[in-house]
PDB file of C-alpha atoms in Angstrom:
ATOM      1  CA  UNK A   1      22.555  20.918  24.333  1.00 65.00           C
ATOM      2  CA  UNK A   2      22.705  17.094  23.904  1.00 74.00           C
ATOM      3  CA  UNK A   3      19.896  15.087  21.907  1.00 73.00           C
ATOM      4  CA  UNK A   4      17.398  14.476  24.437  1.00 74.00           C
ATOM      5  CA  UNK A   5      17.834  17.985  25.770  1.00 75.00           C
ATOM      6  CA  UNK A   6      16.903  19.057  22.532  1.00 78.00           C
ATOM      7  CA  UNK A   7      14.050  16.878  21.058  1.00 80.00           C
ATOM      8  CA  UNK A   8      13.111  15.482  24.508  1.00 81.00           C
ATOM      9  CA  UNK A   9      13.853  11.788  23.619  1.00 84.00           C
ATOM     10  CA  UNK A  10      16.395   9.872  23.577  1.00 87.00           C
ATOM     11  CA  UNK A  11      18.413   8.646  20.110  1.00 88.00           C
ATOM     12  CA  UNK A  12      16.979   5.143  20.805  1.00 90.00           C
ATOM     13  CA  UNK A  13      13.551   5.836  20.902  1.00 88.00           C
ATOM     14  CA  UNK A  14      13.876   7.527  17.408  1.00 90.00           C
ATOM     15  CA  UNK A  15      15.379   4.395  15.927  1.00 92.00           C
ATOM     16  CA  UNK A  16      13.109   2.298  17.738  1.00 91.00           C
ATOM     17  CA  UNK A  17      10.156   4.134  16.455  1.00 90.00           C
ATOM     18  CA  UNK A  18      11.683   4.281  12.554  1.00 92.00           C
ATOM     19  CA  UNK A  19      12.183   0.819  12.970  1.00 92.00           C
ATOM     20  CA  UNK A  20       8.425   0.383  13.972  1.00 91.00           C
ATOM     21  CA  UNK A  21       6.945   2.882  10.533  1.00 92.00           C
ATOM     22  CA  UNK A  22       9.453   0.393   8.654  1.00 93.00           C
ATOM     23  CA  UNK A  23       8.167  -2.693  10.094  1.00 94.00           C
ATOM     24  CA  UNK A  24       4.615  -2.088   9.772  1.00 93.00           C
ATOM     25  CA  UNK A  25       5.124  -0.786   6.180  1.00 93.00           C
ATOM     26  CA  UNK A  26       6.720  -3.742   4.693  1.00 95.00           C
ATOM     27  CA  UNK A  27       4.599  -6.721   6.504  1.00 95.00           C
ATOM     28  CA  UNK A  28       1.244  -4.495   5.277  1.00 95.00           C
ATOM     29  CA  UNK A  29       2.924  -3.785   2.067  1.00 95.00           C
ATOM     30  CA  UNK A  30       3.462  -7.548   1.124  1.00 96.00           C
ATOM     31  CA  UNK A  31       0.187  -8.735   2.653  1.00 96.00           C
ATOM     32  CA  UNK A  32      -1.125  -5.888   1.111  1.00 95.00           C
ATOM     33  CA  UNK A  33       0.335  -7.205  -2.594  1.00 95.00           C
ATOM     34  CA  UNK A  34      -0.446 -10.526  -1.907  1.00 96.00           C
ATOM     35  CA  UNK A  35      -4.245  -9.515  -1.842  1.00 96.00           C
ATOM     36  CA  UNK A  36      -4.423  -6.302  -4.230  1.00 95.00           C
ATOM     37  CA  UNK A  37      -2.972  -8.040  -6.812  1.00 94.00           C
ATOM     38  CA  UNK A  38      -5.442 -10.849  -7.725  1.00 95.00           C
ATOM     39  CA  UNK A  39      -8.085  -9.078  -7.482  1.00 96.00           C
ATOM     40  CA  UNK A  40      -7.021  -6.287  -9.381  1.00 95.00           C
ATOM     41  CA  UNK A  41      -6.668  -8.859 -11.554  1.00 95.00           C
ATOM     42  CA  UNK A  42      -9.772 -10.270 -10.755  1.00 96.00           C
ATOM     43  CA  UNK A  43     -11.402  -6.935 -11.917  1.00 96.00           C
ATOM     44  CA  UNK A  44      -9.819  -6.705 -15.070  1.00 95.00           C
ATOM     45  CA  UNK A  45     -10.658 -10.367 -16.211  1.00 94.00           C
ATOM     46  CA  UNK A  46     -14.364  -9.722 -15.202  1.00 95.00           C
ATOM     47  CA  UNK A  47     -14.968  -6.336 -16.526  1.00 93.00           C
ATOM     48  CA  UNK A  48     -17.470  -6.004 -19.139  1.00 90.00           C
ATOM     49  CA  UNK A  49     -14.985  -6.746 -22.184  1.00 86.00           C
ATOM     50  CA  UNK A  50     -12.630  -8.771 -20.068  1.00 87.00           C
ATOM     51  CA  UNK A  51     -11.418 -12.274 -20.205  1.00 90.00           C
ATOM     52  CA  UNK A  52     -13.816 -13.984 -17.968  1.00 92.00           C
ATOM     53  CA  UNK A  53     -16.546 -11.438 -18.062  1.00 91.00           C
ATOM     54  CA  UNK A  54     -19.003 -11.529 -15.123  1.00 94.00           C
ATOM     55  CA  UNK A  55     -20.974  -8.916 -13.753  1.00 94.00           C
ATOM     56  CA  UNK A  56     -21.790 -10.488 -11.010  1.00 96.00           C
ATOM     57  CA  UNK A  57     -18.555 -11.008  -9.666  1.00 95.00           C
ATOM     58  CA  UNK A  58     -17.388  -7.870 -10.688  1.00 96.00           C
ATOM     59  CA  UNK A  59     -19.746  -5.582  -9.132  1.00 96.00           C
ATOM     60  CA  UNK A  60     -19.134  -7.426  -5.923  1.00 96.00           C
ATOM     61  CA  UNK A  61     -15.682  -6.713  -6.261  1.00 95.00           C
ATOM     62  CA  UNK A  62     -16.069  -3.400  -7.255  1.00 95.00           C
ATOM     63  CA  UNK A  63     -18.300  -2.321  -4.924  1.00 96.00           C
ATOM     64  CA  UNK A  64     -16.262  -3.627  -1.913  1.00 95.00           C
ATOM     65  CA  UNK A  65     -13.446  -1.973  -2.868  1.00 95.00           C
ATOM     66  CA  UNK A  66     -15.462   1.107  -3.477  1.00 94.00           C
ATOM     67  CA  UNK A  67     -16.998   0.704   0.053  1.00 94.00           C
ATOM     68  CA  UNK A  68     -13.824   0.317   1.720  1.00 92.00           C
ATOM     69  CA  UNK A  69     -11.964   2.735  -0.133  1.00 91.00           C
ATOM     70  CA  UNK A  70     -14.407   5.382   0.798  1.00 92.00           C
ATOM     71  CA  UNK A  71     -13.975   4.779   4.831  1.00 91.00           C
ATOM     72  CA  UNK A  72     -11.642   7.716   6.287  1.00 89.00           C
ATOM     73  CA  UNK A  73      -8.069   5.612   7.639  1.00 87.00           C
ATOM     74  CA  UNK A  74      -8.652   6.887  11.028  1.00 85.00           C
ATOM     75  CA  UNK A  75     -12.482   5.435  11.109  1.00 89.00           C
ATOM     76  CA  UNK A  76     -11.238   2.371   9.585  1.00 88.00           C
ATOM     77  CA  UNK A  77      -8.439   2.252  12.255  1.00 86.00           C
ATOM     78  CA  UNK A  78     -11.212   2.334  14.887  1.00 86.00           C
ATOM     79  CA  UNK A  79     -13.973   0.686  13.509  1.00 89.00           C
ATOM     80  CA  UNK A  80     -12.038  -2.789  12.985  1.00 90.00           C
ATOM     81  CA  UNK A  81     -10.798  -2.830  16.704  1.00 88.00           C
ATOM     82  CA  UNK A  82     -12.555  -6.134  16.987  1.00 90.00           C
ATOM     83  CA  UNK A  83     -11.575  -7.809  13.840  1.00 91.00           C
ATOM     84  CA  UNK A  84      -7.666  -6.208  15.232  1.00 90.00           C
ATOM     85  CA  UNK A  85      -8.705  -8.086  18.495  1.00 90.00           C
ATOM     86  CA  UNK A  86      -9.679 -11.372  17.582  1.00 91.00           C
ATOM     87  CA  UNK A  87      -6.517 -11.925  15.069  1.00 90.00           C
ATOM     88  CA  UNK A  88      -3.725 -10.547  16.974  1.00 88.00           C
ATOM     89  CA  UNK A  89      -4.910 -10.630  20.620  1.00 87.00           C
ATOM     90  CA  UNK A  90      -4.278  -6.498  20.909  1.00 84.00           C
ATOM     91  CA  UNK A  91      -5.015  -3.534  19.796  1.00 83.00           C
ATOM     92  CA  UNK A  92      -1.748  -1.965  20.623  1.00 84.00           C
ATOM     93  CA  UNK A  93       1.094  -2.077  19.523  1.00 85.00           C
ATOM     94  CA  UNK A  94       3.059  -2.278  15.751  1.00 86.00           C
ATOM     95  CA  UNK A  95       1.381  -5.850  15.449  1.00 89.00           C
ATOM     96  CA  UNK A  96      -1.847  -5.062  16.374  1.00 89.00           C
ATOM     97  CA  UNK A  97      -1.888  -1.891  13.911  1.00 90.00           C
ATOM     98  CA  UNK A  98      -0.348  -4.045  10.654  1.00 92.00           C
ATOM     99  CA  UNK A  99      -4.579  -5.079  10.899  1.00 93.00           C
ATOM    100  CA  UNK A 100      -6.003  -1.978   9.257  1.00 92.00           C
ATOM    101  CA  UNK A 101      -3.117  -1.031   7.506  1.00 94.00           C
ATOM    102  CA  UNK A 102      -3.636  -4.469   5.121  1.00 95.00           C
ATOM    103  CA  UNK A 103      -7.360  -3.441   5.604  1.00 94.00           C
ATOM    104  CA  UNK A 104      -6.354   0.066   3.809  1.00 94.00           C
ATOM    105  CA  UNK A 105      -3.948  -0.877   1.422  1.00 95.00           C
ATOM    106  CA  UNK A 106      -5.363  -4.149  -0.316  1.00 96.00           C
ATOM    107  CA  UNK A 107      -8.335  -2.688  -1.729  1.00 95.00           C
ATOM    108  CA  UNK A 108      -5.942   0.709  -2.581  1.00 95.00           C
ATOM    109  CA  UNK A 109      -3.549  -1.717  -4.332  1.00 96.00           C
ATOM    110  CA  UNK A 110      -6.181  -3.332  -6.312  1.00 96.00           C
ATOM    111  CA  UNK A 111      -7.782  -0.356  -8.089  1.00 95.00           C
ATOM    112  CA  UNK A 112      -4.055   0.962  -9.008  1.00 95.00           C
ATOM    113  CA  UNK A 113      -3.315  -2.662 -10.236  1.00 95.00           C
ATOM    114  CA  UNK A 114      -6.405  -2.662 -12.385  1.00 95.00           C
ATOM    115  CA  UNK A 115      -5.641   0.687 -13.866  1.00 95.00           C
ATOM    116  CA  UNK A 116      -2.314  -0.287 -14.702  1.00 94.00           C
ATOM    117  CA  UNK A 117      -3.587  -3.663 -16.612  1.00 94.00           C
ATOM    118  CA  UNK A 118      -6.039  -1.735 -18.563  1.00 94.00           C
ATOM    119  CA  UNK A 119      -3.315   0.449 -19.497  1.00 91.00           C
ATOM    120  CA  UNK A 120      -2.279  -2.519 -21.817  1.00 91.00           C
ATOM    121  CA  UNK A 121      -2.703  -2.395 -25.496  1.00 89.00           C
ATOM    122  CA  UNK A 122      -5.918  -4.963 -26.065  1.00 87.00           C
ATOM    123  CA  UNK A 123      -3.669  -5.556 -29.563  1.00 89.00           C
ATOM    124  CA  UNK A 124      -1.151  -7.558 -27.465  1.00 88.00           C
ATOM    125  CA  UNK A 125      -4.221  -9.392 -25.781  1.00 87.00           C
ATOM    126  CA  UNK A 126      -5.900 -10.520 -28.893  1.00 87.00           C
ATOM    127  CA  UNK A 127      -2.666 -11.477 -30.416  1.00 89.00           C
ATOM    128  CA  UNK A 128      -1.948 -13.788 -27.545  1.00 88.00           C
ATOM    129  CA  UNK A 129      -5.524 -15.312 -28.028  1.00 86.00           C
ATOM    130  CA  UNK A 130      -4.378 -15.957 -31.510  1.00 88.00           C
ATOM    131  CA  UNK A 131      -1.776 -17.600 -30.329  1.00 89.00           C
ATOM    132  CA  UNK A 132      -3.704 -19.973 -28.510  1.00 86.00           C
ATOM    133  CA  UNK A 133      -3.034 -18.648 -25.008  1.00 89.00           C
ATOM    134  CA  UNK A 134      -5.097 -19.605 -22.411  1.00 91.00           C
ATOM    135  CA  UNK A 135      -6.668 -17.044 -19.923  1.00 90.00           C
ATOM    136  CA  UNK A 136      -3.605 -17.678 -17.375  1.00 91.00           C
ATOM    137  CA  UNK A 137      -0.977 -17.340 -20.275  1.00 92.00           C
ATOM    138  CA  UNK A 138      -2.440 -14.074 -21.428  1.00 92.00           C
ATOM    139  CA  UNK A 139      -1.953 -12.860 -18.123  1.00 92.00           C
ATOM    140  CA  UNK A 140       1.297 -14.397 -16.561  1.00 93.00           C
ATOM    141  CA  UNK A 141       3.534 -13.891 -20.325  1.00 92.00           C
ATOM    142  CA  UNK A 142       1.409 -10.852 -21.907  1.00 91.00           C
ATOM    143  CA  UNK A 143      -0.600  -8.911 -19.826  1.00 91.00           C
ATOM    144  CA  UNK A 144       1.725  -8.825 -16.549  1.00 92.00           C
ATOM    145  CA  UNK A 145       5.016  -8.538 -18.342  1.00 91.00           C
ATOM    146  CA  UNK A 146       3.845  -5.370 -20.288  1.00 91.00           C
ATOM    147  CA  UNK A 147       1.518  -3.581 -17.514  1.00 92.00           C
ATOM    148  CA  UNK A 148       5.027  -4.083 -15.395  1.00 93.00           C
ATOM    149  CA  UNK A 149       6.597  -0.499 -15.489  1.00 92.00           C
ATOM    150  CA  UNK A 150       3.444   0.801 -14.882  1.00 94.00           C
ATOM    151  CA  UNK A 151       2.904  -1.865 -11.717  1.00 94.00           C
ATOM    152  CA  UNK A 152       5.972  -0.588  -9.935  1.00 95.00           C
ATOM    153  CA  UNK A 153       4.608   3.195 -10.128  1.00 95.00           C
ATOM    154  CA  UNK A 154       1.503   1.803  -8.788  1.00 94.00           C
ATOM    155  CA  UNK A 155       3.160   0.025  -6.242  1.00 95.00           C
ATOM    156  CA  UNK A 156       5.305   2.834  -5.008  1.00 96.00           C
ATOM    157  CA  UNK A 157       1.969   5.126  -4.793  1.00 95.00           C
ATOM    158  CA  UNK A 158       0.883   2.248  -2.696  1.00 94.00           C
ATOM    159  CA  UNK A 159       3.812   2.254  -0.352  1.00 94.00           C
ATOM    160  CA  UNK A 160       3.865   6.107  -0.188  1.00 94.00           C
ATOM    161  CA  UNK A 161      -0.225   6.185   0.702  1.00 92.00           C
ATOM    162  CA  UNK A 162       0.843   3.144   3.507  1.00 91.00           C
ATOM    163  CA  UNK A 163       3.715   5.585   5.086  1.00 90.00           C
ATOM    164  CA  UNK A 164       0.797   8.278   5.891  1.00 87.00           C
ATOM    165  CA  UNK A 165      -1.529   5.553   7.171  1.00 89.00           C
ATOM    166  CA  UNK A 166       1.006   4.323   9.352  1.00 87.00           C
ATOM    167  CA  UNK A 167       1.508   7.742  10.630  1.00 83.00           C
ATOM    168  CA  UNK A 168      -1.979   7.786  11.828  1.00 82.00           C
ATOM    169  CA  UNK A 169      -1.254   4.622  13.574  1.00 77.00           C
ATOM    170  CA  UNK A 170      -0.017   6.734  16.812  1.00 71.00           C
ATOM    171  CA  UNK A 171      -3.832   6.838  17.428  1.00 72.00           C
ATOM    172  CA  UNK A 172      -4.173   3.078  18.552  1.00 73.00           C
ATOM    173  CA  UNK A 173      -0.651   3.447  20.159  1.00 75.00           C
ATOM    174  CA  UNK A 174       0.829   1.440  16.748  1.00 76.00           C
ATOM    175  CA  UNK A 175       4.030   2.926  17.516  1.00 81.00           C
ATOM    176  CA  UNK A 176       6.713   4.151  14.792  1.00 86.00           C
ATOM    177  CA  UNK A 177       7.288   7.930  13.589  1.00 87.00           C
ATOM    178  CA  UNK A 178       3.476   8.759  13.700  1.00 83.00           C
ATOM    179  CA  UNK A 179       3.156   7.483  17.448  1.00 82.00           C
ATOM    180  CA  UNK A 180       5.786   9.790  18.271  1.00 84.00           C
ATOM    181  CA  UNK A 181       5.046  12.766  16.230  1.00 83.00           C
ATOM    182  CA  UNK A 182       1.631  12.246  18.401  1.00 81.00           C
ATOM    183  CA  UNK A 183       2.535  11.009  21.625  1.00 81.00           C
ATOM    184  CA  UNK A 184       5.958  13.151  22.353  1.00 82.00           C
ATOM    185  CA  UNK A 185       5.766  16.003  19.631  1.00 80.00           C
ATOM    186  CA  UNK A 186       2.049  16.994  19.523  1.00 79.00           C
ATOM    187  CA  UNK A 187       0.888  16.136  22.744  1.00 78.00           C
ATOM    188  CA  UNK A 188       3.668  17.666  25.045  1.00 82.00           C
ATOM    189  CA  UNK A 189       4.155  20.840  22.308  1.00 83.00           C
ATOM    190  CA  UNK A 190       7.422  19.598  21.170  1.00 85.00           C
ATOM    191  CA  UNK A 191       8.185  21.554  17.983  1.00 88.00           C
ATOM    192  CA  UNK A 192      11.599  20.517  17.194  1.00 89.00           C
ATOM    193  CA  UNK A 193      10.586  16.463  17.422  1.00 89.00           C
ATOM    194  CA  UNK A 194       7.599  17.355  15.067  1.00 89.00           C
ATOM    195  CA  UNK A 195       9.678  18.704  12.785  1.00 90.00           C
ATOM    196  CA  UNK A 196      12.151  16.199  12.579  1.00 91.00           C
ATOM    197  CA  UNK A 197       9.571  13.409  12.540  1.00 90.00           C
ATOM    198  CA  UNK A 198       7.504  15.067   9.539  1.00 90.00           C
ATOM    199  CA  UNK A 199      11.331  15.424   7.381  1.00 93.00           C
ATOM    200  CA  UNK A 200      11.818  11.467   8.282  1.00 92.00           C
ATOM    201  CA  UNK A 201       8.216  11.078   6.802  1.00 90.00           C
ATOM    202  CA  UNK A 202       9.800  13.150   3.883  1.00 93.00           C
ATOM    203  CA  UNK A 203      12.726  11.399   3.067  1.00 94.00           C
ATOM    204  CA  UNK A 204      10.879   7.685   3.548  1.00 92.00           C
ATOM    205  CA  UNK A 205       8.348   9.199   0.652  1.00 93.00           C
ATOM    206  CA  UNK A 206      11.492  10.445  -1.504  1.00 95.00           C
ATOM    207  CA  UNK A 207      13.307   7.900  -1.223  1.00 95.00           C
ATOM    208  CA  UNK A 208      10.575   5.097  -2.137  1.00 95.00           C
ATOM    209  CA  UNK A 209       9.885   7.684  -5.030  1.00 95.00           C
ATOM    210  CA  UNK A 210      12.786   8.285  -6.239  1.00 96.00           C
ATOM    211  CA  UNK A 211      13.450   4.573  -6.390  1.00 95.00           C
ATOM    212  CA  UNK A 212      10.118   3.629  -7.765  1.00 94.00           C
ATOM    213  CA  UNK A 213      10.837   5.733 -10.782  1.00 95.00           C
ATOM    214  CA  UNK A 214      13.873   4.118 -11.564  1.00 94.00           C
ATOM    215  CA  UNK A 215      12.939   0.656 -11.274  1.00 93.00           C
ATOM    216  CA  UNK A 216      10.068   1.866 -13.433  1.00 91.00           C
ATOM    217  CA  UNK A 217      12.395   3.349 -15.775  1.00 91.00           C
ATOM    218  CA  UNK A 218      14.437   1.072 -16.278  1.00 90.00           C
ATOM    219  CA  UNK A 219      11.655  -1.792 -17.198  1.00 88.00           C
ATOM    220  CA  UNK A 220      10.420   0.541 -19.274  1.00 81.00           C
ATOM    221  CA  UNK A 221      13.735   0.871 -21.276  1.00 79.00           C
ATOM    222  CA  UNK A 222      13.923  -2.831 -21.230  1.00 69.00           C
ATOM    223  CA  UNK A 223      10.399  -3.474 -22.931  1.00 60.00           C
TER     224      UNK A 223
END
């Protein structure tokens, strides 16, 4: 039996759609970081004994995070078809799906940012405000450098969490593994394709694991 015979598709479309779960993981990823991070920073600074303590601005923060954190993926997903609309033109499609998957992962990235900055010794803070450091010293020379181990870990939580939302992407016809597990595997009662899309789901989350605790590591060891 050849490879379509026996998972019903053909080798292409399973690149094609690992491709896609790739694709939508990195461009959501970096948007993703390129949000999370200042304000998880943002909260820190804020908090009550922070830097730049303000509760108002923190308990907007906070609370929107909380808010949006709360929301299921697959609500989410739905619920910001019009937002999805108006900025890429579709709602189908890898493209259109890289929308809620920011939406998910921004505020996600945040609150593990924040707990890894807190996880810094306040010590090394009030040292470098001894020092004379100014607020975006303390944070770009102190606060970042020694939180980093801990950033990577919180990172690759935030990749794994992004590889299961993508999976639910199938639901909007995003494409990639998930849209296939859904679209060929679940809805025509293919077992062998599920199977073999949930070990590629596997292997993506031990791999970015297994790789996230060595870059870790090795910070660490560097410290």
């Amino acid at each position: 039996m050849d490879f379509k015979g026996l998972l019903g598709i053909t080798p292409d479309k399973l690149i094609l759609s690992i491709q896609q779960s790739i694709y939508m993981v990195l461009i959501a990823l970096f948007i993703g970081t390129i949000i999370g991070i200042p304000l998880g920073i943002l909260l820190v600074l804020t908090r009550e004994d922070g830097l730049l303590k303000n509760r108002f601005v923190f308990n907007i923060l906070n609370n929107v995070i909380n808010i949006i954190r709360s929301i299921p993926f697959v609500i989410l997903l739905i619920s910001i078809i019009p937002v999805t609309r108006a900025l890429i033109g579709t709602t189908i499609g890898s493209n259109a799906a890289i929308v809620p998957l920011v939406f998910y992962i921004s505020p996600y990235l945040a609150r593990l940012i924040e707990s890894s900055l807190l996880e810094v010794d306040k010590g090394i803070i009030e040292a470098a405000e001894a020092m004379g450091a100014n607020t975006f010293q303390v944070i770009w020379y102190f606060l970042i450098p020694e939180a980093l181990g801990s950033l990577v870990l919180a990172l690759t939580t935030g990749t794994i969490g992004l590889i299961g939302a993508s999976a639910m992407a199938g639901y909007i016809g995003g494409g990639g593994v998930g849209d296939l597990a859904l679209t060929y595997g679940y809805q025509r009662m293919n077992t062998p394709l599920m199977v073999v899309t949930v070990i590629i789901l596997v292997v993506f989350v031990q791999l970015i694991q297994t790789l996230g605790n060595y870059f870790s590591r090795k910070i660490r060891n560097h410290i």
